[in-house]
GROMACS .gro file of C-alpha atoms in nm:
model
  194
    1UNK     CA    1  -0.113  -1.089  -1.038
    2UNK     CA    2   0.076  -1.291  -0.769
    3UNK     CA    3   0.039  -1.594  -0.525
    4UNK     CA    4  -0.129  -1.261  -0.293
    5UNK     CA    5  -0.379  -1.271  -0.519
    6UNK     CA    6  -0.316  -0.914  -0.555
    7UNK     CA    7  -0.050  -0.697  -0.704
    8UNK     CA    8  -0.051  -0.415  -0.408
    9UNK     CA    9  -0.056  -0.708  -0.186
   10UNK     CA   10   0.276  -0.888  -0.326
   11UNK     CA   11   0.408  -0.471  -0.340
   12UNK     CA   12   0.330  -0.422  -0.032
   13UNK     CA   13   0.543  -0.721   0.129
   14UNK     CA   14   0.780  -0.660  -0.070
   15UNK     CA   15   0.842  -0.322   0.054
   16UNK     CA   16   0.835  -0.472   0.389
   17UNK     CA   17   1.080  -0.719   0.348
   18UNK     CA   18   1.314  -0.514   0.139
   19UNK     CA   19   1.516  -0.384   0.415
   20UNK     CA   20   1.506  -0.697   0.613
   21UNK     CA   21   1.714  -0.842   0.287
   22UNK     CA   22   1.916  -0.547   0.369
   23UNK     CA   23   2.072  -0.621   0.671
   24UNK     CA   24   2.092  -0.982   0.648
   25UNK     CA   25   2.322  -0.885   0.318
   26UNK     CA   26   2.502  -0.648   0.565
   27UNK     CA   27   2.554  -0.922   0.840
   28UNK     CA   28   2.674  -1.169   0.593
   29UNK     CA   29   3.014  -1.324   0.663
   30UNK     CA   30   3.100  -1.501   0.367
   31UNK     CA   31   3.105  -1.456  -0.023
   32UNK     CA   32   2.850  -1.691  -0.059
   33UNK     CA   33   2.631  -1.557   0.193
   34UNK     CA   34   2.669  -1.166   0.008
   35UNK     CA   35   2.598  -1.386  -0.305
   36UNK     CA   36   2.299  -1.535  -0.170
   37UNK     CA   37   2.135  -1.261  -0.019
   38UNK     CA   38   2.218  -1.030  -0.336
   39UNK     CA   39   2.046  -1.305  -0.564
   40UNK     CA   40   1.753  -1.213  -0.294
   41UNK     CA   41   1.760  -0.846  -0.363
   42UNK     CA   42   1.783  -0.880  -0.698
   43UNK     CA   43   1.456  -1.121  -0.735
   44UNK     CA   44   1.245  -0.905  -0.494
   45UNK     CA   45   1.317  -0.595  -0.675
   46UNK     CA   46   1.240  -0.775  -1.006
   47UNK     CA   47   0.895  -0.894  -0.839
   48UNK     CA   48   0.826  -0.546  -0.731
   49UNK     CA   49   0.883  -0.350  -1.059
   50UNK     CA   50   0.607  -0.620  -1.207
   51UNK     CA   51   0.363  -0.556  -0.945
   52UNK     CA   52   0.336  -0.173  -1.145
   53UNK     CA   53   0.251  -0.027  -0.744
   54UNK     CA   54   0.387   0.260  -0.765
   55UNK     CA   55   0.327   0.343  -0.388
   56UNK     CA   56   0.530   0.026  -0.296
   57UNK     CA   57   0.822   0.119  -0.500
   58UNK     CA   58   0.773   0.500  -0.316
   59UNK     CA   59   0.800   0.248   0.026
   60UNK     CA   60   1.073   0.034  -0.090
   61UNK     CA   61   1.295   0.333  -0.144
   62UNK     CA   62   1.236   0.506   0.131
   63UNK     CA   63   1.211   0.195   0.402
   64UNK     CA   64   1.563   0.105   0.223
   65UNK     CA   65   1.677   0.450   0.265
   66UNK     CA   66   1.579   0.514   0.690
   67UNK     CA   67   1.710   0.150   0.645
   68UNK     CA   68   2.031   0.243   0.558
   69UNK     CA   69   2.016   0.648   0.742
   70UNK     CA   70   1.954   0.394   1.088
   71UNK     CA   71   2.220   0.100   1.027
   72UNK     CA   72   2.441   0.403   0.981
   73UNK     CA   73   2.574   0.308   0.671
   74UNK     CA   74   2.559   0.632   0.571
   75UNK     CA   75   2.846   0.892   0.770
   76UNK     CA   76   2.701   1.148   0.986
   77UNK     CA   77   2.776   1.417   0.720
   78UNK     CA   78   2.648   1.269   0.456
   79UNK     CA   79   2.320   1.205   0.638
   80UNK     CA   80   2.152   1.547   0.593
   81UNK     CA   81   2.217   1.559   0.262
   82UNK     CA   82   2.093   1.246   0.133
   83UNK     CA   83   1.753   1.301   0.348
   84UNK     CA   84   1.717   1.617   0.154
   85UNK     CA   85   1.762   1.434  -0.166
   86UNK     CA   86   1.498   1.194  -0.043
   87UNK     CA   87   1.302   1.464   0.060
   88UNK     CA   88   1.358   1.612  -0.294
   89UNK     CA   89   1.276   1.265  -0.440
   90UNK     CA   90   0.937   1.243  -0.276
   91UNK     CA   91   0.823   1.622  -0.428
   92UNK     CA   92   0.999   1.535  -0.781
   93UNK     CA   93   0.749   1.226  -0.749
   94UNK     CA   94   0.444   1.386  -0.680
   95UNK     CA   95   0.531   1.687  -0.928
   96UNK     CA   96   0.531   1.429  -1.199
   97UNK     CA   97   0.240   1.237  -1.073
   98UNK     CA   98   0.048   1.576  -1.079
   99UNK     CA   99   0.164   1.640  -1.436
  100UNK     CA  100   0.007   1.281  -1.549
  101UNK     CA  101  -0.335   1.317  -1.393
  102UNK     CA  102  -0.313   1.280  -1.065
  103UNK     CA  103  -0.666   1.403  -0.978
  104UNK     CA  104  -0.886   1.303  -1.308
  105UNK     CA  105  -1.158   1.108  -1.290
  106UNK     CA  106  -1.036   0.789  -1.446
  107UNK     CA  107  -0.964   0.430  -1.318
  108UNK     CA  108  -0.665   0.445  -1.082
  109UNK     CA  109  -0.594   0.745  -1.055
  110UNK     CA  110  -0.640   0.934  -0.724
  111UNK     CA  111  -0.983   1.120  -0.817
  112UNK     CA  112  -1.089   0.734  -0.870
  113UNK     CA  113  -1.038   0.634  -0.561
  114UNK     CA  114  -1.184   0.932  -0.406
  115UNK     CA  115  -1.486   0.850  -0.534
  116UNK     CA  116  -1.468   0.501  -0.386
  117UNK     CA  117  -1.381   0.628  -0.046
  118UNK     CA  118  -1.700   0.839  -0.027
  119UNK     CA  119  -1.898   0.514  -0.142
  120UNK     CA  120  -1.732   0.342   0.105
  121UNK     CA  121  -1.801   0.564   0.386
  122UNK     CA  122  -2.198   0.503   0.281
  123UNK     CA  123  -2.130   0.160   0.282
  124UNK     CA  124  -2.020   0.164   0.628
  125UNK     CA  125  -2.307   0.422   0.728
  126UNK     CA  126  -2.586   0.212   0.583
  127UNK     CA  127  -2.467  -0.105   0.819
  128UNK     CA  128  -2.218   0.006   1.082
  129UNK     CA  129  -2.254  -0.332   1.315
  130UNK     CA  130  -2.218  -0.574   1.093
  131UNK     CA  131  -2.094  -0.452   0.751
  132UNK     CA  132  -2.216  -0.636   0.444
  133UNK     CA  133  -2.009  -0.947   0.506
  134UNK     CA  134  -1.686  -1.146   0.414
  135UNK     CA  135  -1.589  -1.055   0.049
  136UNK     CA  136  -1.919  -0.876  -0.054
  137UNK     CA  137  -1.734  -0.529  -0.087
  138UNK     CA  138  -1.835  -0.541  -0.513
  139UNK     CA  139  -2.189  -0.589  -0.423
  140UNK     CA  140  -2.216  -0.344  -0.173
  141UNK     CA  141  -2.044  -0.125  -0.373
  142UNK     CA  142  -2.278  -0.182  -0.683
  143UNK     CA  143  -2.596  -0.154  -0.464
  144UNK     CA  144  -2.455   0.185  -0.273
  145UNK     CA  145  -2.345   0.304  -0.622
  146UNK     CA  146  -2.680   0.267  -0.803
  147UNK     CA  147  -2.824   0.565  -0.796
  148UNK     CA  148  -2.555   0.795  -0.702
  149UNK     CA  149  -2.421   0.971  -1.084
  150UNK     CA  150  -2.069   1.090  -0.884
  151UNK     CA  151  -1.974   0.675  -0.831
  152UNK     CA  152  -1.795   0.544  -1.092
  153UNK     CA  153  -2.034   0.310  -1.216
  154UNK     CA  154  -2.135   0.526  -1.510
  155UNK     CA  155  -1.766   0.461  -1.625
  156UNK     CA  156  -1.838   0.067  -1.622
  157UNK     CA  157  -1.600  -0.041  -1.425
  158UNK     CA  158  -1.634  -0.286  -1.184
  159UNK     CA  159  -1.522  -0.193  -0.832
  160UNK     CA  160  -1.395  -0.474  -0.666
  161UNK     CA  161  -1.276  -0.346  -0.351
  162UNK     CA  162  -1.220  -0.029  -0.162
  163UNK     CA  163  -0.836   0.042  -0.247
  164UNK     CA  164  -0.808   0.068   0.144
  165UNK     CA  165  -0.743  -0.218   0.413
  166UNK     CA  166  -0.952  -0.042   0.680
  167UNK     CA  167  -1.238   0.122   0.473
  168UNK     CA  168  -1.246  -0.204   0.330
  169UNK     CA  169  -1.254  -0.393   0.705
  170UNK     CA  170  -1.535  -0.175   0.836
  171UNK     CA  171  -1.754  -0.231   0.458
  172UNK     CA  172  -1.733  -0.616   0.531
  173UNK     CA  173  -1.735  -0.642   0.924
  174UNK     CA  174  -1.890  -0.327   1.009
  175UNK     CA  175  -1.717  -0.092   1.254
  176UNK     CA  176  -1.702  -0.368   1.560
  177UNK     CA  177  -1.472  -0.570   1.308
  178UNK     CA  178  -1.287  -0.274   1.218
  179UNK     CA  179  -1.166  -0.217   1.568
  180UNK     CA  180  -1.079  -0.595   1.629
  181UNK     CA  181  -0.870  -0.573   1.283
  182UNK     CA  182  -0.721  -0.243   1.450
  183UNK     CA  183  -0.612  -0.414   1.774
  184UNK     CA  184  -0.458  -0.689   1.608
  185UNK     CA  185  -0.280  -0.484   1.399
  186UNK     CA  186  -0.156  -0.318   1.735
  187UNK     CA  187  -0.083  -0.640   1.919
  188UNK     CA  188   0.130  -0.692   1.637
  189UNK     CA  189   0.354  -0.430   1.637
  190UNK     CA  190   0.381  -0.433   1.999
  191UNK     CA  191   0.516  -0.760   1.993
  192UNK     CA  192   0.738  -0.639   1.734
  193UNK     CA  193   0.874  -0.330   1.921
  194UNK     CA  194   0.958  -0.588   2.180
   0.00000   0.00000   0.00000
């Protein structure tokens, strides 16, 4: 998996800090510098191909891509056209996601995790305050998935956690823990807008 302890997890930082690569390439004085920070680029995008996320290599395109449309890399001209092929790029995607099974029923695939949403939700309905606790998603999950034939426990497969940071947050800290992980999460980018 990864030092994350989760594949999306690594994929998902390494989306974020794809861009940041970027312009610290750009900025670079010096051969050795270009070197350096190409060596960089090169590793993360190695990591990220092995996490198999294909949502962060959807966000690792496209955060390089408004990286590069708002460093103005790109001439004014050109602009239009390459958000259209982006835009392009993103249908093209989902058209061949579609074509592969987007919607059945399997593990990991989006019908999946539909499934675990709407488990999730009950989760969160059955103890709202204070959720069912630090890490005890899988258990909630198998004890709200019991009797219900829709989960996906008749598939045996283990559910281990809710395939969504914030469902997840309000199944172990209930909905008061939900809204403190929310205002961090704001505090955060506040600080980083400043």
């Amino acid at each position: 998996c990864s030092t994350l302890l989760n594949s999306n997890f690594t994929g998902e930082f390494i989306a974020m800090v794809v861009p940041y690569a970027l312009c610290l390439l750009m900025l670079s004085s010096t051969r050795s510098q270009k070197a350096l920070w190409l060596a960089v680029l090169a590793s993360f995008v190695g990591v990220l191909f092995f996490t198999f996320t294909r949502a962060s290599w959807l966000a690792c395109l496209f955060g390089s891509a408004a990286f590069f449309l708002l460093a103005g890399a790109i001439p004014s001209p050109s602009r239009k056209a390459v958000s259209m092929v982006l835009l392009g790029g993103i249908f093209a995607f989902a058209g061949l996601v579609q074509a592969d099974g987007f919607f059945k029923f399997e593990k990991g695939t989006v019908g999946s995790r539909l499934r675990i949403w709407k488990t999730s939700l009950r989760i969160v309905r059955s103890s709202p305050y204070l959720g069912a606790g630090p890490d005890n998603f899988p258990l909630a999950y198998a004890k709200e998935a019991a009797d219900d034939p829709a989960s996906l426990k008749r598939y045996n497969v283990r559910i281990d956690d809710a395939h969504n940071d914030y469902l997840e947050a309000a199944c172990e800290t209930g909905l008061p823990g939900l809204a403190l992980f929310l205002l961090f999460l704001t505090l955060v980018a506040r600080q980083g807008i400043r």
